[in-house]
Tab-separated table of C-alpha atoms and ligand atoms in Angstrom:
chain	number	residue	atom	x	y	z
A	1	UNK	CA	0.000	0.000	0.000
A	2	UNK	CA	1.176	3.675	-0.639
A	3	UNK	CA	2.240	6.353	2.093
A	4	UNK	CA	-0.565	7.914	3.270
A	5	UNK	CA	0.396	11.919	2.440
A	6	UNK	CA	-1.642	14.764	4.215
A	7	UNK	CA	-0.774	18.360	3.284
A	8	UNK	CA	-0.384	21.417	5.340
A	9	UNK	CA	-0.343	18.695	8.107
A	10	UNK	CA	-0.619	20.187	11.652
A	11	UNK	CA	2.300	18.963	13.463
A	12	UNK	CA	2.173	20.190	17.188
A	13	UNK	CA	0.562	16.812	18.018
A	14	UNK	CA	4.045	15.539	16.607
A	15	UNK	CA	6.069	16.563	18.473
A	16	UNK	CA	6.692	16.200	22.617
A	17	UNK	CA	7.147	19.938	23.240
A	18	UNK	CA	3.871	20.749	21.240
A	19	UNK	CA	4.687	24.582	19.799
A	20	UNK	CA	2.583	24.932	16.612
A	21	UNK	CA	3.688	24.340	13.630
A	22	UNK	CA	2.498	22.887	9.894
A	23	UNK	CA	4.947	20.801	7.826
A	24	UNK	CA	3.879	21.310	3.820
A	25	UNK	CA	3.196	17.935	3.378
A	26	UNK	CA	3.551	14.718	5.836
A	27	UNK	CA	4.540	10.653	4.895
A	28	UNK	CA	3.664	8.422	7.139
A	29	UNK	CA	5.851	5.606	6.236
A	30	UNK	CA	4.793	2.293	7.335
A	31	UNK	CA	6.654	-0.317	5.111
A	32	UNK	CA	10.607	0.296	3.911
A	33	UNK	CA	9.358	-0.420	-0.271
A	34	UNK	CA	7.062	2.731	-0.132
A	35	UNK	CA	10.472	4.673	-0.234
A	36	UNK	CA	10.830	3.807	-3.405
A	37	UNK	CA	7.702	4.223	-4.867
A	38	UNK	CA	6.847	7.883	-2.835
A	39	UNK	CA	6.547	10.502	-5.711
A	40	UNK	CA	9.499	12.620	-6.719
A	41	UNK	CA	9.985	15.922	-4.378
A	42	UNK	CA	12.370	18.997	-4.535
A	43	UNK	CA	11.239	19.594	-0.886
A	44	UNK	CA	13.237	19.143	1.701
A	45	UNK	CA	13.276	16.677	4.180
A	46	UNK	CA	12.847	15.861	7.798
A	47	UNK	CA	12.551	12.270	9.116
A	48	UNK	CA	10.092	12.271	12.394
A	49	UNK	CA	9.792	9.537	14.956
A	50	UNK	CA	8.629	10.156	18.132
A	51	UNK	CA	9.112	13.701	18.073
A	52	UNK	CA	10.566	13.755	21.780
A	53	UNK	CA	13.983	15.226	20.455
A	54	UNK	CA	12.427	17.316	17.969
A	55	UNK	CA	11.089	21.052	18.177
A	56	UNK	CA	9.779	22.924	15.690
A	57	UNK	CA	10.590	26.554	15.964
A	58	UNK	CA	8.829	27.052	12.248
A	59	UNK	CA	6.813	25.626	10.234
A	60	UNK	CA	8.382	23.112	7.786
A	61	UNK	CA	8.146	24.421	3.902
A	62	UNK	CA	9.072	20.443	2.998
A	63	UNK	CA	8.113	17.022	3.364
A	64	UNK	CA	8.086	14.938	6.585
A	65	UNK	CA	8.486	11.789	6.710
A	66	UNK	CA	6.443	10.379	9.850
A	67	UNK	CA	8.769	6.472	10.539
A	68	UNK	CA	6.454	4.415	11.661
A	69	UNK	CA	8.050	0.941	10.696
A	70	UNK	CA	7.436	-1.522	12.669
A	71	UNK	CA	8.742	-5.509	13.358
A	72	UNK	CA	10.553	-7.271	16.175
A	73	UNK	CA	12.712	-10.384	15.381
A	74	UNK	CA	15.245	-12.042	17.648
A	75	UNK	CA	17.911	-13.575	16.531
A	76	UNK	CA	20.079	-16.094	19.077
A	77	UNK	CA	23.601	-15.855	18.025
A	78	UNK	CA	25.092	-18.152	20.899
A	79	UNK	CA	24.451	-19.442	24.927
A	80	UNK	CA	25.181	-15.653	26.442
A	81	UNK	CA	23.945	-13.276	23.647
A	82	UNK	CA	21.024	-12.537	21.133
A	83	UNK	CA	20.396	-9.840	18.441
A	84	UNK	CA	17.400	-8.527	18.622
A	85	UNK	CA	16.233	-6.431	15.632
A	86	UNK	CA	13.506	-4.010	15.863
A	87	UNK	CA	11.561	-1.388	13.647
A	88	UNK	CA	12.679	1.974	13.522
A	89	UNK	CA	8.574	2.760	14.416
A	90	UNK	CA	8.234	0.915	17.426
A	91	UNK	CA	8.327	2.208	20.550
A	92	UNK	CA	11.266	2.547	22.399
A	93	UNK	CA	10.216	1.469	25.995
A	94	UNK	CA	7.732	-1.251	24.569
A	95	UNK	CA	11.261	-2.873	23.221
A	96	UNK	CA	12.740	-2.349	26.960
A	97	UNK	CA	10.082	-3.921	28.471
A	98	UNK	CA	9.344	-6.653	26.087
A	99	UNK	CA	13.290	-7.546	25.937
A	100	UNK	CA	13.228	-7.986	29.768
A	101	UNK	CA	10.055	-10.383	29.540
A	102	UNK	CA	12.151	-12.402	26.915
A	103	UNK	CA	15.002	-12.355	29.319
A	104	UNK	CA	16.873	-10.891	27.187
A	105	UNK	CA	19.586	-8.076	29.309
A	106	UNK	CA	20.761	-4.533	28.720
A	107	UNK	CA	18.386	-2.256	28.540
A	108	UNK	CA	17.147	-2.065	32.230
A	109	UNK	CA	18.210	1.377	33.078
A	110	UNK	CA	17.137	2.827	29.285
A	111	UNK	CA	13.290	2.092	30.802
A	112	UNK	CA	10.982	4.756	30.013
A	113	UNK	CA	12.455	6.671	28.067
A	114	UNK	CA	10.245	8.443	25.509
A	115	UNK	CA	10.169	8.424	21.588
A	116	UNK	CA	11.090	5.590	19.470
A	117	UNK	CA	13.881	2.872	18.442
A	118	UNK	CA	14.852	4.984	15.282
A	119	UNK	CA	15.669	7.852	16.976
A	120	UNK	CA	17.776	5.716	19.629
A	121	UNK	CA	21.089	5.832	17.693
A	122	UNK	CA	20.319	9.710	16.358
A	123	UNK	CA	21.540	10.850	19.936
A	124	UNK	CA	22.822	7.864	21.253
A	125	UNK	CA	20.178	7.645	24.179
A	126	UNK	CA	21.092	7.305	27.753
A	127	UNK	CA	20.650	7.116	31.162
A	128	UNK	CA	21.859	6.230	34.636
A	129	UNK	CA	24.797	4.991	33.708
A	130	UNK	CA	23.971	3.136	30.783
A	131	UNK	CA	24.125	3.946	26.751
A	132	UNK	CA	22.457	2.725	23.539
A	133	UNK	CA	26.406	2.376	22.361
A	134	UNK	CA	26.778	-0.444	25.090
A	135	UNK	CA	24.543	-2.578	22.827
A	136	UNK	CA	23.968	-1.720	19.856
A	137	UNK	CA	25.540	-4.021	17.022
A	138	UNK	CA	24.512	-2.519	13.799
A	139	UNK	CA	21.677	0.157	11.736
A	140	UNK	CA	19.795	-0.902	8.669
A	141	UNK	CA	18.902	2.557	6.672
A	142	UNK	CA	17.873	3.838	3.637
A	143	UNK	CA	20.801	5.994	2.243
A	144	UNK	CA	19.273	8.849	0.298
A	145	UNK	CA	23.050	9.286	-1.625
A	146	UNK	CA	22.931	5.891	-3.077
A	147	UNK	CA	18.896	5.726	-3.015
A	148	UNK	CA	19.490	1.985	-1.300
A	149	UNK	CA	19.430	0.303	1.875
A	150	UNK	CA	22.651	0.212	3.734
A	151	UNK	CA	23.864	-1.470	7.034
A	152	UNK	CA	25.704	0.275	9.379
A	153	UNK	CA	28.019	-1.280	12.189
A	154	UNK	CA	27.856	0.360	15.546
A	155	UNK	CA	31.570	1.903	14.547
A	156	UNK	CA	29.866	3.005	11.264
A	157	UNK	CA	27.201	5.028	13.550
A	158	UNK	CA	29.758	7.129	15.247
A	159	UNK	CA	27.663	7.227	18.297
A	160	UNK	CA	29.150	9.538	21.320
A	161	UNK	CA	27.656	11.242	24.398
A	162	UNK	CA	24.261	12.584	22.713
A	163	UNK	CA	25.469	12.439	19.177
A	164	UNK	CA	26.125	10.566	16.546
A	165	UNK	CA	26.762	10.532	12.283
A	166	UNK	CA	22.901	11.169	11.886
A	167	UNK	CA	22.407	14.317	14.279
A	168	UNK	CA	26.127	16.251	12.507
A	169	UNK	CA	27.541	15.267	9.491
A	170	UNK	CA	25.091	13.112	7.678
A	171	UNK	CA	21.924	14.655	9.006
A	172	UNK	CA	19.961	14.546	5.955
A	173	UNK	CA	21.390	11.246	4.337
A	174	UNK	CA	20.022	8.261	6.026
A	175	UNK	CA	16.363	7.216	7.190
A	176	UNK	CA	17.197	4.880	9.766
A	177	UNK	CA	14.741	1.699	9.059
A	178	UNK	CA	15.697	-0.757	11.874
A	179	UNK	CA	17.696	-0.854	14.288
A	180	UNK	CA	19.650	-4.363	15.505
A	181	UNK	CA	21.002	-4.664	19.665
A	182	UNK	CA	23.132	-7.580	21.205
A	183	UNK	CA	21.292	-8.880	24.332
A	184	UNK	CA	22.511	-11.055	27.317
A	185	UNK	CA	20.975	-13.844	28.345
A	186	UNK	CA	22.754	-13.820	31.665
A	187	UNK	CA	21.425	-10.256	34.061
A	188	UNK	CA	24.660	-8.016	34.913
A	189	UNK	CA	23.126	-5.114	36.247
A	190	UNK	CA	24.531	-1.782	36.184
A	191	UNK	CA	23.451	0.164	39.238
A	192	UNK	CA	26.981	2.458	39.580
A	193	UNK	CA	24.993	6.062	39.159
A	194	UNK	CA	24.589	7.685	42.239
A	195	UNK	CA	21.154	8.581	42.352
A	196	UNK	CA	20.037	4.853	40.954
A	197	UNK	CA	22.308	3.173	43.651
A	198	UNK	CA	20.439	5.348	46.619
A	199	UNK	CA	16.839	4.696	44.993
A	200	UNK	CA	17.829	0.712	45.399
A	201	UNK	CA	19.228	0.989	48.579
A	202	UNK	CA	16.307	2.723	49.867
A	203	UNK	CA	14.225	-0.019	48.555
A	204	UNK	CA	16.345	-2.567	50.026
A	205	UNK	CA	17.398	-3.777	46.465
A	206	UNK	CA	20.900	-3.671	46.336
A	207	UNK	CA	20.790	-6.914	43.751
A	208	UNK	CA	18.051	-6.394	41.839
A	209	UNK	CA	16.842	-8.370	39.597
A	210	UNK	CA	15.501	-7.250	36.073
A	211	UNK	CA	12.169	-5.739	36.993
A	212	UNK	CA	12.940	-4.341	39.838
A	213	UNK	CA	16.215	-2.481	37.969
A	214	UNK	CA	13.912	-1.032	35.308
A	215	UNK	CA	11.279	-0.250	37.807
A	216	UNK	CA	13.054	1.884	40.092
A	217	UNK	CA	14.654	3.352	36.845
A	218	UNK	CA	10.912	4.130	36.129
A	219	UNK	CA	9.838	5.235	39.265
A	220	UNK	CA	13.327	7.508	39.533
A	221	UNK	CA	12.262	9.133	36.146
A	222	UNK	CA	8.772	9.733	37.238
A	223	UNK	CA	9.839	11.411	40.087
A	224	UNK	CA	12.272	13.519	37.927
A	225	UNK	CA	11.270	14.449	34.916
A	226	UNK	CA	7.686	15.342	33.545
A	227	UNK	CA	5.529	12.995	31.796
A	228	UNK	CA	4.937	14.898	28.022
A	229	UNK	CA	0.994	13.458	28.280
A	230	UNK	CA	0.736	16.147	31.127
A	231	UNK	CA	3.466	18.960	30.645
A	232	UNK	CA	4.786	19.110	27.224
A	233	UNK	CA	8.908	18.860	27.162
A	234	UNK	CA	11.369	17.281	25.729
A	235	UNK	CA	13.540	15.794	27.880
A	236	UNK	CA	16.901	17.337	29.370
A	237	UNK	CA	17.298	20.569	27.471
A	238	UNK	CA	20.873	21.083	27.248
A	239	UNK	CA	23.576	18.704	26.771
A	240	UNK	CA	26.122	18.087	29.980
A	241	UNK	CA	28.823	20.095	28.658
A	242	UNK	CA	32.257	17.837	28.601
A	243	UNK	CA	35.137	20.000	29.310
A	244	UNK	CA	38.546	19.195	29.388
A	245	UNK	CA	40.448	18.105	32.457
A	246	UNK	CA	42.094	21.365	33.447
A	247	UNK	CA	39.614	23.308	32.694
A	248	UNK	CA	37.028	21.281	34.393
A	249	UNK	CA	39.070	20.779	37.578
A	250	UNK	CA	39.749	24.709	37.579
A	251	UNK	CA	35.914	25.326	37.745
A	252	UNK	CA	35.547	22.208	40.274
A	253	UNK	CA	37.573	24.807	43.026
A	254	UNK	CA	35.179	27.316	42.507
A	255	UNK	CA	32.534	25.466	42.731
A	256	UNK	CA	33.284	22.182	44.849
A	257	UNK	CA	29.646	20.823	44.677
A	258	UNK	CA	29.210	20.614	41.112
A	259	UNK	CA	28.137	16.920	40.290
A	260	UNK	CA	30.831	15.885	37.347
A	261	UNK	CA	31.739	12.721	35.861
A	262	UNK	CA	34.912	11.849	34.135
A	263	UNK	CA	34.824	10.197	30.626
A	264	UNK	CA	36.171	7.560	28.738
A	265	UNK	CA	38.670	10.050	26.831
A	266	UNK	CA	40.130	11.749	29.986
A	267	UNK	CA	37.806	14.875	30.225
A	268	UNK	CA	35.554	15.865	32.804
A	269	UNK	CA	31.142	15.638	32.356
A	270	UNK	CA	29.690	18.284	34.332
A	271	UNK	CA	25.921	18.426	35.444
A	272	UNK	CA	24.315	21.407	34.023
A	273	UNK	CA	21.103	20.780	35.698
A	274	UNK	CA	23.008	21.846	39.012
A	275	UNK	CA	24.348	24.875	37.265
A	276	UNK	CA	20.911	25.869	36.180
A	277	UNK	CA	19.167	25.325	39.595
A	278	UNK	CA	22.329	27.139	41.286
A	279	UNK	CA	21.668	30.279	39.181
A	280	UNK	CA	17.737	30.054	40.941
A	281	UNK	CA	16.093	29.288	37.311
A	282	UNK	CA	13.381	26.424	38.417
A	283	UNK	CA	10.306	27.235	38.030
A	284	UNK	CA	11.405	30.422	36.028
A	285	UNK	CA	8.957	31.193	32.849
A	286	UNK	CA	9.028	33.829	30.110
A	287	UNK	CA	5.477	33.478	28.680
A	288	UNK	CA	4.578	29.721	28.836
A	289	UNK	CA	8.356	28.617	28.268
A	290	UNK	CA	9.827	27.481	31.342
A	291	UNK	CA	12.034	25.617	33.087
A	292	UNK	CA	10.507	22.352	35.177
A	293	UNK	CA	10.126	23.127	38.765
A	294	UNK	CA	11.434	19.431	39.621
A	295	UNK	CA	14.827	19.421	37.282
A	296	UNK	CA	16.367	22.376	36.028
A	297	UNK	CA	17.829	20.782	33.044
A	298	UNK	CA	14.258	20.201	31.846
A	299	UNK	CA	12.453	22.749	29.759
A	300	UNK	CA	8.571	22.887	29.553
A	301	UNK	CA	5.997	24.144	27.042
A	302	UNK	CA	3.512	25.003	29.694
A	303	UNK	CA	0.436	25.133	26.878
A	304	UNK	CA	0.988	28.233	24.460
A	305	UNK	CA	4.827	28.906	24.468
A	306	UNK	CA	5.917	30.263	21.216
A	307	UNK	CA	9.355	29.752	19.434
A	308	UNK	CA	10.244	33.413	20.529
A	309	UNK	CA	9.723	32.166	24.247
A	310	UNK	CA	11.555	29.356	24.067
A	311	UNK	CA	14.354	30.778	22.357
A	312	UNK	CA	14.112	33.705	25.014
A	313	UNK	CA	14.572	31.679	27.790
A	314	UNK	CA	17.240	29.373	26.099
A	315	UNK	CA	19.027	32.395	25.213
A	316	UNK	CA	18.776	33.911	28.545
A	317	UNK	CA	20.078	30.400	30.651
A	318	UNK	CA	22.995	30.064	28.604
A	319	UNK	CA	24.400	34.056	28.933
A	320	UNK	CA	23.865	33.250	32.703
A	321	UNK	CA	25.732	30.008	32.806
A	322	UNK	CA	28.356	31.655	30.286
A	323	UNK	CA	28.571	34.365	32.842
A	324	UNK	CA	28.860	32.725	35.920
A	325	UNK	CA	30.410	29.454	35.158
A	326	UNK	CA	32.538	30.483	31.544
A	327	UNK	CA	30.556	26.897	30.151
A	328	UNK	CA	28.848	27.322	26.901
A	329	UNK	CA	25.194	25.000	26.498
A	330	UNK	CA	24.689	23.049	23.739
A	331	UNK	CA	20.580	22.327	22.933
A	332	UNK	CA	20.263	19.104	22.998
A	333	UNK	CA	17.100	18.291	21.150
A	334	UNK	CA	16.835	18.840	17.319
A	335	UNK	CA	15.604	22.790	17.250
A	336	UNK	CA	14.230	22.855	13.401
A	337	UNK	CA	13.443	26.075	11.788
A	338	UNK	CA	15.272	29.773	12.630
A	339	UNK	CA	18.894	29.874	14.055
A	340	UNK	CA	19.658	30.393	17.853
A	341	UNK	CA	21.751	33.537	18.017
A	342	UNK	CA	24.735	31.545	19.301
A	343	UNK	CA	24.824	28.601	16.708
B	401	EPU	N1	20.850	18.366	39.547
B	401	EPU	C1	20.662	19.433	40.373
B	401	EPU	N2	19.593	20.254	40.110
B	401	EPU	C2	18.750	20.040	39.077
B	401	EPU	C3	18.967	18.931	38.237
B	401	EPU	C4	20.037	18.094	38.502
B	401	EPU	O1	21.400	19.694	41.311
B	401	EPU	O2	17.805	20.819	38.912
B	401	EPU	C5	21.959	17.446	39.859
B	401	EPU	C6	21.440	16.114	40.374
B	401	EPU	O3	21.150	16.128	41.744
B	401	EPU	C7	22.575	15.152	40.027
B	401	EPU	C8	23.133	15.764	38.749
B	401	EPU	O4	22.692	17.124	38.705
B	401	EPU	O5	23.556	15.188	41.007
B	401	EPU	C9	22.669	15.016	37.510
B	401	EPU	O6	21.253	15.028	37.450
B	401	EPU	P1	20.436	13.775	36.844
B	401	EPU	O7	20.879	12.504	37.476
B	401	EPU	O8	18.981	14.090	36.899
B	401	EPU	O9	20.947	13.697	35.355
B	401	EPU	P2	21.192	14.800	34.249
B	401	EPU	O10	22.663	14.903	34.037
B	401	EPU	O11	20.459	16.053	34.506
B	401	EPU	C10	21.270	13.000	32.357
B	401	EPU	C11	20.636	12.785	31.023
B	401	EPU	C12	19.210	12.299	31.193
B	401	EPU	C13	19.217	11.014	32.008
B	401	EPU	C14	19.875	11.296	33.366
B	401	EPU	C15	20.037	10.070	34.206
B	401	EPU	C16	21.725	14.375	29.552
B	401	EPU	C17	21.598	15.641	28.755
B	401	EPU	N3	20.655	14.008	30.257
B	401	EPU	O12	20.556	14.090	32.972
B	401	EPU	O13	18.696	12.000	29.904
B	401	EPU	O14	17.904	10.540	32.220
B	401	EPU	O15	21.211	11.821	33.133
B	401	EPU	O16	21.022	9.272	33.649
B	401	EPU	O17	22.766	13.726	29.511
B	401	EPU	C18	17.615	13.144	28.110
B	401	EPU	O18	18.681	13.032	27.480
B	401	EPU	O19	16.611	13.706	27.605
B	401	EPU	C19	17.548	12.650	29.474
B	401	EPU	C20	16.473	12.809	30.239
């Protein structure tokens, strides 16, 4: 059957931060050979999934391209490991939760978090101590370049904290059609990050086993960040900046209290959230833009922010944190449409 195509599509419903905006015409894609057969466009393009890590600022003069490909298969490869391969489409916490009732290990602490699997490599999603790059084998996408389907090995994807080939230098090439993960069989759980390690102590859970591990990664994120059914956001904000050692350890004597992690490469994660909360910016609002009163990292639409809001208040946290801390925040959803001022 063809893509169903609607134009001057309304696409606030589309997108987890919900500021209006129309796309000229939207695909909704639900089988990889209607590709192929969609007719010819000079428009340009935007692939949607979710739309958790997606904002539109504008409305879209082009075509969007609404992935909604779905399919699970698993694959066992030996006694300790399966691939499982799953639809670009589906839901990404369905394919937590339905691994774990397979018994199939990794994903625990990824639980709940919103949008779907083909926007998981995009910005390499991640959380309490865990990333898609600690499982992911390989990408199956359409290659707009060579108009065919390619597979991509995790190497091939790039992926690095929040970022990957698909969100910098080949943002407009590939349409990312499934996506393929290598699963234990045995439970190794990861519990390291500080704040899930104290919400399993508390619970008296200090081994967990797989349910309880995603639930109290479940319950931590309710707690923490707003559900977008009820306050429209999209996720954390503003990437942790990454700075390196020196200059990290420089600001850590100011500021002793600053949560930080250090990375694989040697340099030094710092929390922003804490910055932002430091600087007395919860709860803060220009128009109906704000920032969540629970987690300063996490901006809010709270029902009729505009683009000029949000860009208002994005504008003004970073010249604070610039000013107090000398750290420059990088967005870290997709903002589509007009340039911020400092990009
Ligand atoms: N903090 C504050 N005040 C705040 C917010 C945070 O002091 O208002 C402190 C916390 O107490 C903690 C530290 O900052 O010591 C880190 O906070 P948190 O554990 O909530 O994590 P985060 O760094 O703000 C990152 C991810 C989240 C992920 C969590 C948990 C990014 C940009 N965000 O947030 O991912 O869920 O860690 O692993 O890396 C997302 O990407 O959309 C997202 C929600």
């Amino acid at each position: 059957m063809a893509a169903a195509i609607t134009h001057d599509a309304d696409l606030s419903g589309l997108s987890t931060f919900k500021l209006p905006a129309r796309a000229r015409e939207l695909v909704e894609l639900t089988a990889p050979d209607q590709l192929a057969a969609l007719p010819a466009s000079e428009l340009p393009l935007l692939v949607l999934g979710g739309g958790s890590n997606t904002i539109f600022l504008d409305d879209w003069p082009g075509r969007i391209l609404l992935n909604r490909l779905t399919g699970l298969q698993i694959q066992r490869l030996d006694e300790e490991h399966s691939l499982v391969h799953a639809g670009a489409g589906e839901s990404w916490h369905r394919l937590v939760m339905n691994c774990i009732a397979r018994g199939l290990h990794g994903l625990e602490n990824l639980a709940m978090i919103p949008g779907s699997v083909g926007a998981a490599p995009i910005q390499n999603i991640g959380a309490y101590g865990v990333e898609l790059s600690d499982v992911l084998d390989s990408v199956r996408a359409w290659d707009w370049q060579q108009s065919r389907t390619v597979r991509l090995s995790a190497a091939d994807c790039r992926l690095s904290y929040r970022d990957s080939r698909f969100k910098s230098t080949d943002r407009d090439r590939f349409l990312i059609l499934s996506i393929s993960l290598r699963l234990s069989h045995c439970f190794a759980p990861n519990t390291g990050y500080d704040s899930l390690a104290d919400a399993l102590a508390k619970r008296h859970l200090e081994r967990p086993n797989p349910r309880q591990l995603a639930a109290t990664v479940m319950r931590l994120r309710r707690h923490r960040l707003p559900d977008p059914a009820r306050l429209a956001n999209a996720g954390s904000f503003f990437k942790n900046p990454v700075l390196p050692a020196e200059t990290a350890s420089a600001l850590l004597d100011d500021f002793p209290r600053l949560p930080h992690w250090p990375m694989p490469d040697g340099q030094v994660k710092l929390a922003a959230g804490w910055m932002i909360e430091r600087l007395g910016f919860r709860g803060y609002r220009i128009g109906d833009a704000g920032v969540y009163n629970n987690h300063a990292l996490v901006l809010v639409n709270h029902g009729q922010a505009t683009a000029d809001q949000l860009l208002e208040l994005i504008e003004h946290i970073q010249a604070a944190v610039g000013d107090e801390y000398d750290v420059e925040l990088e967005p870290e959803p997709m903002l589509i449409g007009r340039k911020l001022m400092s990009q």
